Short mmCIF file of C-alpha atoms (C1' of nucleotides) in Angstrom, two decimals:
data_model
loop_
_atom_site.label_atom_id
_atom_site.label_comp_id
_atom_site.label_asym_id
_atom_site.label_seq_id
_atom_site.Cartn_x
_atom_site.Cartn_y
_atom_site.Cartn_z
CA MET A 1 22.14 -10.85 -6.95
CA SER A 2 18.50 -11.92 -7.54
CA ASP A 3 16.25 -10.83 -4.81
CA THR A 4 13.70 -13.01 -3.83
CA THR A 5 11.57 -10.04 -2.93
CA GLU A 6 11.64 -7.02 -5.54
CA GLU A 7 12.01 -4.77 -2.28
CA LYS A 8 15.47 -3.28 -2.72
CA THR A 9 13.68 -0.08 -2.37
CA GLY A 10 13.09 2.08 1.01
CA HIS A 11 14.98 3.05 3.42
CA ALA A 12 16.36 0.21 5.88
CA LEU A 13 15.12 1.65 9.21
CA VAL A 14 11.61 2.40 8.35
CA ASP A 15 11.08 -0.37 6.74
CA ASP A 16 12.72 -2.72 9.43
CA LEU A 17 9.82 -0.88 11.89
CA ALA A 18 6.85 -1.48 9.89
CA SER A 19 7.90 -5.11 9.28
CA ARG A 20 8.62 -5.32 13.10
CA ILE A 21 5.49 -3.46 13.87
CA ARG A 22 3.18 -5.42 11.50
CA ASN A 23 4.83 -8.91 13.10
CA ARG A 24 3.51 -8.03 16.64
CA VAL A 25 -0.08 -7.29 15.09
CA MET A 26 0.02 -10.64 12.84
CA SER A 27 1.02 -12.78 16.07
CA GLY A 28 -1.73 -10.93 18.11
CA GLU A 29 0.83 -9.69 20.52
CA ILE A 30 -0.89 -6.49 19.50
CA PRO A 31 -4.32 -7.42 19.52
CA ILE A 32 -6.98 -6.16 16.88
CA GLY A 33 -8.65 -2.61 18.02
CA ALA A 34 -5.68 -1.59 19.90
CA GLN A 35 -4.02 1.63 19.93
CA LEU A 36 -0.54 2.13 18.44
CA ARG A 37 1.29 4.95 20.71
CA GLN A 38 3.96 6.51 18.76
CA ALA A 39 5.88 7.27 21.59
CA GLU A 40 5.51 4.21 22.90
CA LEU A 41 6.59 2.66 19.72
CA ALA A 42 9.68 4.95 19.07
CA ALA A 43 10.62 4.26 22.82
CA ASP A 44 10.63 0.30 22.48
CA PHE A 45 12.43 0.32 19.32
CA GLY A 46 14.92 2.87 20.83
CA VAL A 47 14.07 5.49 17.70
CA SER A 48 12.37 8.73 17.36
CA ARG A 49 8.74 9.30 16.53
CA THR A 50 9.38 10.61 12.84
CA PRO A 51 10.39 6.99 11.28
CA VAL A 52 7.67 5.52 13.58
CA ARG A 53 5.15 7.66 11.58
CA GLU A 54 6.25 6.75 8.69
CA ALA A 55 6.24 3.20 9.12
CA LEU A 56 2.79 3.44 10.69
CA ARG A 57 1.67 5.32 7.34
CA GLN A 58 3.14 2.22 5.19
CA LEU A 59 0.75 -0.29 7.47
CA GLN A 60 -2.05 2.36 6.81
CA SER A 61 -1.64 1.97 3.15
CA GLY A 62 -1.57 -1.83 3.44
CA GLY A 63 -5.14 -1.82 5.07
CA LEU A 64 -3.62 -3.42 8.60
CA ILE A 65 -3.98 -0.42 10.68
CA GLU A 66 -6.45 2.61 10.75
CA VAL A 67 -5.26 6.28 11.28
CA LEU A 68 -7.72 8.31 12.81
CA PRO A 69 -7.06 12.44 12.55
CA ASN A 70 -5.34 13.69 15.86
CA ARG A 71 -6.45 10.18 17.37
CA GLY A 72 -3.49 8.00 16.50
CA ALA A 73 -3.48 4.52 14.84
CA VAL A 74 -5.45 1.54 15.81
CA VAL A 75 -5.63 -2.18 14.60
CA ARG A 76 -8.20 -2.71 11.79
CA VAL A 77 -10.62 -4.52 13.30
CA PRO A 78 -12.41 -6.41 10.13
CA ALA A 79 -15.99 -6.63 9.67
CA PRO A 80 -16.91 -10.26 8.63
CA TRP A 81 -17.84 -8.86 4.93
CA GLU A 82 -14.75 -7.63 4.74
CA VAL A 83 -13.42 -10.84 5.23
CA ARG A 84 -15.46 -12.65 2.67
CA GLU A 85 -14.87 -9.68 0.16
CA ALA A 86 -11.15 -10.12 0.73
CA TYR A 87 -11.25 -13.96 0.63
CA GLU A 88 -13.54 -13.89 -2.96
CA VAL A 89 -11.14 -12.03 -3.99
CA ARG A 90 -8.02 -14.22 -2.47
CA ALA A 91 -9.67 -17.19 -4.07
CA GLN A 92 -9.62 -15.64 -7.90
CA LEU A 93 -6.05 -14.87 -7.45
CA GLU A 94 -4.94 -17.80 -5.93
CA ALA A 95 -7.13 -20.13 -8.37
CA LEU A 96 -5.20 -18.04 -11.15
CA ALA A 97 -1.84 -19.17 -9.52
CA ALA A 98 -2.46 -22.82 -9.28
CA ALA A 99 -3.60 -22.78 -12.64
CA ARG A 100 -0.60 -21.25 -13.70
CA ALA A 101 1.64 -23.21 -11.52
CA VAL A 102 0.40 -26.71 -13.06
CA ASP A 103 2.43 -26.03 -16.24
CA ARG A 104 5.90 -25.00 -14.25
CA ILE A 105 5.73 -26.90 -10.94
CA THR A 106 8.53 -29.43 -10.52
CA ASP A 107 8.91 -32.86 -8.80
CA ASP A 108 10.87 -31.15 -6.21
CA GLN A 109 8.33 -28.30 -5.46
CA LEU A 110 5.81 -30.56 -5.28
CA GLU A 111 7.62 -32.40 -2.68
CA GLN A 112 8.29 -29.20 -1.21
CA LEU A 113 4.25 -28.48 -0.89
CA ARG A 114 3.34 -32.02 0.65
CA ARG A 115 6.04 -31.54 3.06
CA ALA A 116 4.94 -27.92 4.30
CA ASN A 117 1.16 -29.42 4.59
CA GLN A 118 2.15 -32.63 6.71
CA GLU A 119 4.04 -29.81 8.52
CA MET A 120 0.97 -27.84 9.14
CA TYR A 121 -0.64 -30.56 10.07
CA ASP A 122 1.46 -32.50 12.43
CA ASN A 123 2.45 -28.89 14.36
CA SER A 124 -1.43 -28.18 14.80
CA LEU A 125 -1.75 -31.54 16.44
CA ALA A 126 1.20 -30.90 18.85
CA GLU A 127 0.05 -27.48 19.30
CA SER A 128 -3.84 -28.14 20.02
CA ARG A 129 -2.40 -30.36 22.91
CA ASN A 130 0.39 -27.77 24.21
CA GLY A 131 -2.14 -24.81 23.94
CA ALA A 132 0.38 -23.08 22.11
CA ALA A 133 -0.20 -19.09 22.47
CA GLY A 134 0.56 -16.61 20.36
CA LEU A 135 1.44 -17.64 16.64
CA PRO A 136 1.85 -21.35 16.43
CA VAL A 137 4.08 -23.02 13.65
CA SER A 138 1.56 -24.73 12.03
CA ARG A 139 0.19 -21.30 10.69
CA LEU A 140 3.55 -21.28 9.05
CA GLY A 141 3.05 -24.22 7.46
CA ASN A 142 -0.34 -23.26 6.01
CA ASP A 143 1.08 -19.95 4.71
CA ARG A 144 4.02 -21.57 3.57
CA PHE A 145 1.73 -23.99 1.16
CA HIS A 146 -0.16 -21.10 -0.15
CA THR A 147 2.99 -18.53 -0.53
CA LEU A 148 4.92 -21.58 -2.49
CA ILE A 149 2.12 -21.77 -5.20
CA ALA A 150 2.18 -18.30 -5.53
CA GLU A 151 5.58 -18.15 -6.45
CA ILE A 152 5.95 -20.99 -8.64
CA SER A 153 3.34 -19.05 -10.89
CA GLY A 154 6.16 -16.98 -12.03
CA ASN A 155 3.99 -14.02 -11.79
CA ALA A 156 5.66 -11.74 -9.06
CA ARG A 157 2.48 -9.56 -9.16
CA LEU A 158 0.14 -11.93 -8.29
CA ALA A 159 2.56 -13.31 -5.50
CA LYS A 160 2.75 -9.75 -4.14
CA VAL A 161 -1.02 -9.09 -4.16
CA VAL A 162 -2.34 -12.44 -2.57
CA ASN A 163 0.43 -11.61 0.04
CA ASP A 164 -0.80 -8.00 0.34
CA ILE A 165 -4.49 -9.35 0.90
CA ASN A 166 -3.60 -11.90 3.70
CA GLU A 167 -1.58 -9.12 5.84
CA LEU A 168 -5.12 -7.66 6.20
CA PHE A 169 -5.74 -9.99 8.64
CA PRO A 170 -3.68 -10.90 11.60
CA ARG A 171 -2.82 -14.59 11.46
CA ASN A 172 -3.07 -15.25 15.09
CA VAL A 173 -6.84 -15.42 14.44
CA SER A 174 -6.78 -17.90 11.46
CA ALA A 175 -4.06 -20.04 13.51
CA GLN A 176 -6.32 -20.84 16.33
CA LEU A 177 -8.69 -22.41 13.70
CA ILE A 178 -6.48 -24.79 12.65
CA VAL A 179 -5.19 -25.69 16.06
CA ASN A 180 -8.20 -25.60 17.96
CA ASP A 181 -10.85 -27.10 15.56
CA THR A 182 -10.40 -30.59 14.50
CA ARG A 183 -12.29 -30.84 11.50
CA HIS A 184 -11.45 -27.67 10.24
CA ARG A 185 -7.79 -28.92 10.57
CA ASP A 186 -8.71 -32.69 8.76
CA GLU A 187 -10.42 -30.76 5.91
CA ASN A 188 -7.58 -28.34 5.77
CA PHE A 189 -5.19 -30.91 4.86
CA ARG A 190 -6.99 -33.27 3.19
CA GLU A 191 -8.31 -29.70 0.68
CA HIS A 192 -4.32 -29.38 0.36
CA GLU A 193 -3.98 -32.44 -0.86
CA ARG A 194 -6.54 -32.54 -3.66
CA ILE A 195 -4.68 -29.54 -5.00
CA VAL A 196 -1.46 -31.25 -4.80
CA ALA A 197 -2.85 -33.98 -6.61
CA ALA A 198 -4.20 -31.81 -9.64
CA LEU A 199 -1.16 -30.22 -9.88
CA ALA A 200 0.87 -33.42 -10.14
CA ALA A 201 -1.85 -34.53 -12.91
CA GLY A 202 -1.89 -31.49 -14.73
CA ASP A 203 -5.00 -30.74 -14.14
CA THR A 204 -5.28 -26.99 -14.68
CA GLU A 205 -9.52 -27.14 -13.96
CA THR A 206 -9.10 -29.29 -10.93
CA ALA A 207 -6.25 -27.45 -9.42
CA ALA A 208 -7.87 -24.14 -9.88
CA ALA A 209 -11.28 -24.97 -8.94
CA GLU A 210 -10.07 -26.59 -5.68
CA MET A 211 -8.37 -23.60 -4.66
CA ARG A 212 -10.76 -21.50 -5.22
CA GLU A 213 -13.41 -23.76 -3.18
CA HIS A 214 -10.55 -24.32 -0.56
CA VAL A 215 -10.08 -20.07 0.11
CA ILE A 216 -13.22 -19.39 -0.10
CA LYS A 217 -14.39 -22.09 2.06
CA ALA A 218 -11.34 -20.96 4.83
CA GLY A 219 -12.74 -17.41 4.11
CA GLU A 220 -16.16 -18.19 5.19
CA GLN A 221 -14.90 -19.85 8.51
CA LEU A 222 -12.79 -17.04 9.54
CA ALA A 223 -15.56 -14.52 8.54
CA GLU A 224 -17.56 -16.66 11.43
CA TRP A 225 -15.26 -16.49 13.92
CA TYR A 226 -15.03 -12.62 13.38
CA GLU A 227 -18.89 -12.36 13.86
CA LYS A 228 -18.80 -14.64 16.83
CA ARG A 229 -16.61 -12.30 18.25
CA SER A 230 -18.10 -8.99 17.75
CA SER A 231 -21.57 -10.54 18.80
CA THR A 232 -19.73 -11.71 21.92
CA VAL A 233 -18.08 -8.07 22.36
CA PHE A 234 -21.09 -6.14 22.13
CA ARG A 235 -23.54 -8.08 23.82
CA GLY A 236 -21.99 -9.44 26.83
CA MET B 1 -23.42 9.95 6.00
CA SER B 2 -22.42 6.85 3.29
CA ASP B 3 -19.00 7.42 2.36
CA THR B 4 -18.49 6.11 -1.44
CA THR B 5 -14.89 5.31 -0.36
CA GLU B 6 -14.06 3.28 2.66
CA GLU B 7 -11.30 6.13 3.67
CA LYS B 8 -12.68 8.05 6.65
CA THR B 9 -9.15 7.45 7.59
CA GLY B 10 -6.05 9.11 7.48
CA HIS B 11 -5.05 12.87 8.34
CA ALA B 12 -6.35 15.46 5.68
CA LEU B 13 -2.89 17.16 4.78
CA VAL B 14 -0.95 13.59 4.03
CA ASP B 15 -3.67 12.24 2.08
CA ASP B 16 -3.92 15.12 0.32
CA LEU B 17 -0.75 15.78 -0.73
CA ALA B 18 -0.31 11.74 -1.77
CA SER B 19 -2.93 12.47 -3.80
CA ARG B 20 -1.98 15.86 -5.27
CA ILE B 21 1.54 14.37 -6.20
CA ARG B 22 -0.24 10.79 -7.63
CA ASN B 23 -2.10 13.27 -10.03
CA ARG B 24 0.84 15.11 -11.26
CA VAL B 25 2.61 11.58 -11.72
CA MET B 26 -0.26 9.74 -13.78
CA SER B 27 -0.98 13.08 -15.98
CA GLY B 28 2.36 13.14 -17.31
CA GLU B 29 3.35 15.76 -15.92
CA ILE B 30 6.00 14.34 -14.01
CA PRO B 31 6.94 11.97 -15.98
CA ILE B 32 8.44 8.52 -15.34
CA GLY B 33 11.82 8.20 -14.46
CA ALA B 34 11.95 11.99 -12.82
CA GLN B 35 13.39 12.43 -9.41
CA LEU B 36 10.90 13.85 -6.80
CA ARG B 37 12.85 15.85 -4.58
CA GLN B 38 11.23 16.58 -1.10
CA ALA B 39 11.89 19.98 -0.65
CA GLU B 40 10.76 21.19 -4.04
CA LEU B 41 7.36 19.29 -3.59
CA ALA B 42 7.05 20.89 -0.01
CA ALA B 43 7.84 24.10 -1.04
CA ASP B 44 5.39 23.72 -4.14
CA PHE B 45 2.37 22.78 -1.94
CA GLY B 46 3.52 25.15 0.81
CA VAL B 47 3.72 22.73 3.47
CA SER B 48 7.36 21.46 5.18
CA ARG B 49 8.81 18.60 4.23
CA THR B 50 7.86 16.27 6.84
CA PRO B 51 4.16 15.95 5.39
CA VAL B 52 5.90 15.13 2.14
CA ARG B 53 7.84 12.94 3.28
CA GLU B 54 4.54 10.42 4.58
CA ALA B 55 2.68 11.42 1.38
CA LEU B 56 5.81 9.70 -0.67
CA ARG B 57 6.31 6.75 1.60
CA GLN B 58 2.46 5.66 1.07
CA LEU B 59 2.95 6.38 -2.81
CA GLN B 60 6.11 3.91 -2.54
CA SER B 61 3.60 1.40 -0.57
CA GLY B 62 1.65 1.76 -3.75
CA GLY B 63 4.35 0.70 -6.22
CA LEU B 64 4.10 4.09 -8.19
CA ILE B 65 7.15 5.17 -7.09
CA GLU B 66 10.41 3.91 -5.77
CA VAL B 67 12.50 5.32 -2.79
CA LEU B 68 16.36 4.41 -2.68
CA PRO B 69 17.99 4.97 0.22
CA ASN B 70 19.62 8.50 0.81
CA ARG B 71 18.86 9.02 -3.10
CA GLY B 72 15.49 10.15 -3.01
CA ALA B 73 12.24 8.89 -4.93
CA VAL B 74 11.97 8.45 -8.62
CA VAL B 75 8.44 7.99 -10.52
CA ARG B 76 9.03 4.25 -11.29
CA VAL B 77 9.62 3.32 -14.75
CA PRO B 78 7.50 -0.04 -15.15
CA ALA B 79 9.58 -3.20 -17.09
CA PRO B 80 7.44 -4.47 -20.00
CA TRP B 81 7.27 -7.99 -18.21
CA GLU B 82 5.79 -6.34 -14.92
CA VAL B 83 3.19 -4.79 -16.93
CA ARG B 84 2.13 -7.92 -18.51
CA GLU B 85 1.95 -9.85 -15.12
CA ALA B 86 -0.09 -6.84 -13.56
CA TYR B 87 -2.55 -6.76 -16.32
CA GLU B 88 -2.46 -10.96 -15.85
CA VAL B 89 -3.96 -10.09 -12.11
CA ARG B 90 -6.00 -7.32 -13.50
CA ALA B 91 -7.61 -9.36 -15.92
CA GLN B 92 -8.65 -12.15 -13.43
CA LEU B 93 -9.92 -9.46 -11.05
CA GLU B 94 -11.80 -8.06 -13.62
CA ALA B 95 -13.06 -11.18 -15.24
CA LEU B 96 -14.24 -12.03 -11.78
CA ALA B 97 -15.87 -8.48 -11.47
CA ALA B 98 -17.83 -8.90 -14.83
CA ALA B 99 -18.85 -12.32 -13.78
CA ARG B 100 -20.10 -11.05 -10.95
CA ALA B 101 -21.67 -8.05 -11.97
CA VAL B 102 -24.19 -9.95 -14.29
CA ASP B 103 -26.81 -10.41 -11.51
CA ARG B 104 -26.22 -7.74 -10.38
CA ILE B 105 -26.59 -4.77 -13.04
CA THR B 106 -29.33 -2.86 -13.31
CA ASP B 107 -30.86 -1.21 -16.61
CA ASP B 108 -29.21 2.30 -15.60
CA GLN B 109 -26.00 0.80 -15.00
CA LEU B 110 -26.10 -0.94 -18.21
CA GLU B 111 -26.82 2.69 -20.16
CA GLN B 112 -23.85 4.48 -18.07
CA LEU B 113 -21.73 1.88 -19.00
CA ARG B 114 -22.66 2.60 -22.78
CA ARG B 115 -22.41 6.47 -22.47
CA ALA B 116 -18.97 6.00 -21.05
CA ASN B 117 -17.62 3.87 -23.91
CA GLN B 118 -19.46 6.36 -25.96
CA GLU B 119 -17.74 9.12 -24.68
CA MET B 120 -14.22 7.43 -24.56
CA TYR B 121 -14.69 6.72 -28.45
CA ASP B 122 -16.13 10.31 -28.99
CA ASN B 123 -13.25 12.32 -27.02
CA SER B 124 -10.86 10.28 -28.58
CA LEU B 125 -11.76 10.96 -31.86
CA ALA B 126 -11.29 14.76 -30.97
CA GLU B 127 -8.59 14.49 -29.58
CA SER B 128 -6.74 12.97 -31.85
CA ARG B 129 -7.48 15.53 -34.23
CA ASN B 130 -6.45 18.28 -31.41
CA GLY B 131 -3.26 16.57 -30.64
CA ALA B 132 -4.37 17.06 -26.60
CA ALA B 133 -1.85 17.12 -24.26
CA GLY B 134 -1.40 15.84 -20.85
CA LEU B 135 -4.24 13.60 -19.75
CA PRO B 136 -7.05 13.64 -22.33
CA VAL B 137 -10.79 13.19 -21.10
CA SER B 138 -11.04 10.05 -23.73
CA ARG B 139 -8.81 8.12 -20.53
CA LEU B 140 -11.55 9.22 -18.64
CA GLY B 141 -14.25 7.48 -20.34
CA ASN B 142 -12.37 4.20 -20.36
CA ASP B 143 -11.87 4.60 -16.61
CA ARG B 144 -14.85 4.97 -15.99
CA PHE B 145 -15.93 2.18 -17.74
CA HIS B 146 -13.93 -0.36 -15.84
CA THR B 147 -14.48 1.22 -12.48
CA LEU B 148 -18.03 1.08 -13.06
CA ILE B 149 -17.97 -2.73 -13.52
CA ALA B 150 -15.68 -3.28 -10.51
CA GLU B 151 -18.11 -1.24 -8.39
CA ILE B 152 -20.96 -2.60 -9.80
CA SER B 153 -19.81 -6.16 -8.81
CA GLY B 154 -20.60 -5.15 -5.16
CA ASN B 155 -17.35 -6.45 -4.12
CA ALA B 156 -15.63 -3.18 -2.45
CA ARG B 157 -11.92 -5.25 -1.88
CA LEU B 158 -12.27 -6.00 -5.58
CA ALA B 159 -12.94 -2.61 -6.81
CA LYS B 160 -10.22 -1.40 -4.85
CA VAL B 161 -7.67 -3.93 -5.54
CA VAL B 162 -8.01 -3.29 -9.43
CA ASN B 163 -7.73 0.13 -8.71
CA ASP B 164 -4.38 -0.17 -6.90
CA ILE B 165 -3.10 -2.05 -10.01
CA ASN B 166 -4.22 0.67 -12.32
CA GLU B 167 -2.05 3.35 -10.29
CA LEU B 168 1.00 1.59 -10.63
CA PHE B 169 1.00 3.16 -14.92
CA PRO B 170 0.52 6.61 -15.48
CA ARG B 171 -2.52 6.95 -17.49
CA ASN B 172 -1.07 9.12 -19.90
CA VAL B 173 0.59 6.55 -21.75
CA SER B 174 -2.32 3.99 -22.12
CA ALA B 175 -4.31 7.15 -23.05
CA GLN B 176 -1.87 7.88 -25.98
CA LEU B 177 -2.55 4.18 -27.60
CA ILE B 178 -6.11 5.29 -27.48
CA VAL B 179 -5.99 8.76 -29.02
CA ASN B 180 -3.42 7.89 -31.41
CA ASP B 181 -3.63 4.56 -32.80
CA THR B 182 -6.97 4.05 -34.81
CA ARG B 183 -7.35 0.55 -35.07
CA HIS B 184 -6.76 0.12 -30.79
CA ARG B 185 -9.24 2.70 -30.09
CA ASP B 186 -11.82 1.33 -32.43
CA GLU B 187 -10.99 -2.44 -31.16
CA ASN B 188 -11.26 -1.17 -27.86
CA PHE B 189 -14.51 0.43 -28.38
CA ARG B 190 -16.04 -2.97 -29.78
CA GLU B 191 -14.72 -4.82 -27.18
CA HIS B 192 -16.39 -3.27 -24.52
CA GLU B 193 -19.78 -3.17 -26.26
CA ARG B 194 -19.43 -6.81 -26.53
CA ILE B 195 -18.76 -6.66 -22.75
CA VAL B 196 -21.88 -4.91 -22.23
CA ALA B 197 -23.38 -7.07 -24.55
CA ALA B 198 -22.50 -9.99 -22.47
CA LEU B 199 -23.61 -8.26 -19.15
CA ALA B 200 -27.22 -7.16 -20.77
CA ALA B 201 -27.56 -10.92 -21.81
CA GLY B 202 -27.05 -12.25 -18.56
CA ASP B 203 -24.07 -14.37 -19.77
CA THR B 204 -21.88 -14.88 -16.86
CA GLU B 205 -19.41 -17.14 -18.97
CA THR B 206 -18.73 -14.55 -22.07
CA ALA B 207 -18.96 -11.70 -19.93
CA ALA B 208 -16.06 -13.04 -17.99
CA ALA B 209 -14.38 -14.37 -20.71
CA GLU B 210 -14.74 -11.49 -23.04
CA MET B 211 -13.59 -9.25 -19.99
CA ARG B 212 -10.13 -11.19 -19.44
CA GLU B 213 -9.22 -11.01 -23.29
CA HIS B 214 -10.13 -7.48 -23.50
CA VAL B 215 -7.59 -6.58 -20.37
CA ILE B 216 -5.24 -8.84 -21.48
CA LYS B 217 -4.90 -7.30 -24.76
CA ALA B 218 -4.66 -3.81 -23.28
CA GLY B 219 -1.89 -4.88 -20.91
CA GLU B 220 -0.08 -6.71 -24.19
CA GLN B 221 -0.34 -3.13 -26.01
CA LEU B 222 0.80 -1.33 -23.17
CA ALA B 223 3.55 -3.53 -22.54
CA GLU B 224 4.86 -3.12 -26.28
CA TRP B 225 4.77 0.38 -25.92
CA TYR B 226 7.15 0.25 -22.83
CA GLU B 227 9.25 -1.74 -24.52
CA LYS B 228 9.23 0.53 -27.71
CA ARG B 229 10.20 3.26 -25.30
CA SER B 230 13.15 1.54 -23.65
CA SER B 231 14.76 0.74 -26.76
CA THR B 232 14.62 4.00 -27.76
CA VAL B 233 15.76 5.45 -24.90
CA PHE B 234 18.78 2.81 -24.32
CA ARG B 235 20.32 2.89 -27.94
CA GLY B 236 19.34 6.26 -29.30
"C1'" DT C 1 -27.87 12.91 42.20
"C1'" DT C 2 -27.28 14.14 37.50
"C1'" DC C 3 -25.05 17.21 34.08
"C1'" DC C 4 -22.62 20.24 32.50
"C1'" DC C 5 -18.60 22.80 31.94
"C1'" DA C 6 -13.68 24.40 32.56
"C1'" DG C 7 -8.99 23.40 32.98
"C1'" DC C 8 -5.71 20.30 32.51
"C1'" DA C 9 -3.23 16.37 30.52
"C1'" DA C 10 -1.50 13.58 26.76
"C1'" DC C 11 -1.22 12.71 22.33
"C1'" DT C 12 -0.57 13.72 17.29
"C1'" DG C 13 0.90 16.47 13.43
"C1'" DG C 14 3.50 20.04 11.28
"C1'" DA C 15 8.15 22.84 11.80
"C1'" DT C 16 12.56 22.96 12.40
"C1'" DC C 17 17.09 21.43 13.34
"C1'" DC C 18 21.26 18.67 12.54
"C1'" DA C 19 24.16 14.58 11.39
"C1'" DA C 20 25.34 11.75 7.35
"C1'" DG C 21 25.48 10.30 2.84
"C1'" DA C 22 26.03 10.71 -2.42
"C1'" DC C 23 27.47 13.10 -6.01
"C1'" DG C 24 30.13 16.72 -8.84
"C1'" DT C 25 33.96 19.45 -9.31
"C1'" DG C 26 38.40 20.86 -9.53
"C1'" DG C 27 43.22 19.79 -8.35
"C1'" DA C 28 47.41 17.05 -8.13
"C1'" DG C 29 50.08 13.68 -9.50
"C1'" DT C 30 51.42 10.32 -13.06
"C1'" DA D 1 46.20 14.05 -21.42
"C1'" DC D 2 44.01 10.96 -18.43
"C1'" DT D 3 43.08 9.17 -13.43
"C1'" DC D 4 42.29 9.44 -9.13
"C1'" DC D 5 41.13 11.92 -4.63
"C1'" DA D 6 39.67 15.09 -1.48
"C1'" DC D 7 36.55 18.59 -0.79
"C1'" DG D 8 32.47 21.04 -0.75
"C1'" DT D 9 27.41 20.98 -2.10
"C1'" DC D 10 23.05 19.06 -1.87
"C1'" DT D 11 19.64 15.92 -0.74
"C1'" DT D 12 17.94 12.84 2.23
"C1'" DG D 13 17.03 10.68 7.22
"C1'" DG D 14 16.53 10.95 12.35
"C1'" DA D 15 15.64 13.99 16.49
"C1'" DT D 16 13.53 17.83 18.46
"C1'" DC D 17 10.47 21.42 19.08
"C1'" DC D 18 6.08 23.54 18.98
"C1'" DA D 19 1.20 24.22 18.21
"C1'" DG D 20 -3.29 22.29 18.23
"C1'" DT D 21 -6.70 18.74 19.09
"C1'" DT D 22 -8.90 15.16 21.68
"C1'" DG D 23 -10.55 13.15 25.63
"C1'" DC D 24 -10.64 12.89 30.87
"C1'" DT D 25 -11.36 14.50 35.27
"C1'" DG D 26 -12.81 17.01 38.73
"C1'" DG D 27 -15.95 21.06 40.20
"C1'" DG D 28 -20.06 23.74 40.33
"C1'" DA D 29 -24.95 24.12 39.07
"C1'" DA D 30 -29.55 22.50 38.43
#
DNA sequence: TTCCCAGCAACTGGATCCAAGACGTGGAGT
DNA sequence: ACTCCACGTCTTGGATCCAGTTGCTGGGAA
């Protein structure tokens, strides 16, 4: 009877379409900058253009795609400064989440966090060998770690806003960072460990501070990726 | 050439419709809990149902309205706990905005803040005598005060997220609080003054702390209003 | 060869059409 | 008199239709 999400609202079909399109963008199946043609998506999903249009409008509200008048929708290409701004907001919010979580977290939840972190690490190790394409499962461990803390905070709005910010940027990009860069992966793992330690110790200040730094750092790395990308794209 | 908002995207008509419907809800012209019938709105604005539906979907994404499957859209009636959650998030974000603003604010902007605050106070005094209906201009002063600080922060995403949260709750409600409750009005004014003082003094810690408290307090008052309302509605 | 303009094909955006679901009413049966 | 079911109406949701716009392409002129 109790939904985890607050979404009992919304027509099944359109929300489903929005979710499926979002997944394609998030996984990199539809790359940033790509056009989203209504007819194509409609045919793909076996529906008419009408619900597709509404789904696209929903994604536009979220900020993932951009709809240009009479020219259709494209997947937004975030500017590096946008990434930094968004991650500064996210850092502030997740710091609050961590602070609130300190007083509420259970031993079981601490264990879940440790497991999610370990999964991320192990999977990214495996995937850096195999060279997995698309959305590596290591990213899922990372997502889960942050999502868990947001949920443990007990503030559903907080969790939702954090999630909305994350859905601004396709995941396959930040996934590559974890998988390909050994130092990044190790630091990420270590920072997560420190956050868990602070949560376990009941140290509100440290938990919030570690989380803030951790997120800002991740944002900086993501922003640098986009910087590098745009310079290679625009100058050869 | 330089837009203040980031919204060059979006078809004129649908965005315009969404904006107009939003205004009606925000001003209380369409009260919370009311049904939004597509045909009615379409006739009202002289368009077909199609763009209205897309506009409603956009508002749904924002969280202002709720769309029930096959039963249409209604203006959401926020539960008191939702108000508290949202305002806790807002407090955290505006605290960051205030902290960032300390190092960036100019004398001119300080003056603008003082003026917005004074306007809010004067107008709410006048309106409490006249008993203004709808959306009193005193609310505009209050909105402007907070919006200004968010903008001065220099982080557009931060300003946008704060704005999105504010658009969860119709303004005419919180406007009533300022206009009708003398103590609330005075405290509001005084708290704004303290925030401005901290900004002027370059005291980052105090600016953030004052802002956080101020927003939490406002949220508590708004939540209590909704609590009172629901008890009168459901029990007579 | 290069630039410009006209025509064309493709796509979006708004209107209309039709089917399916929800609610209210009224009548029949107990 | 009360309950339950069936029918009718109203509204939404999806499909289709049509007009308007964009951008491309090809031909002609400088």
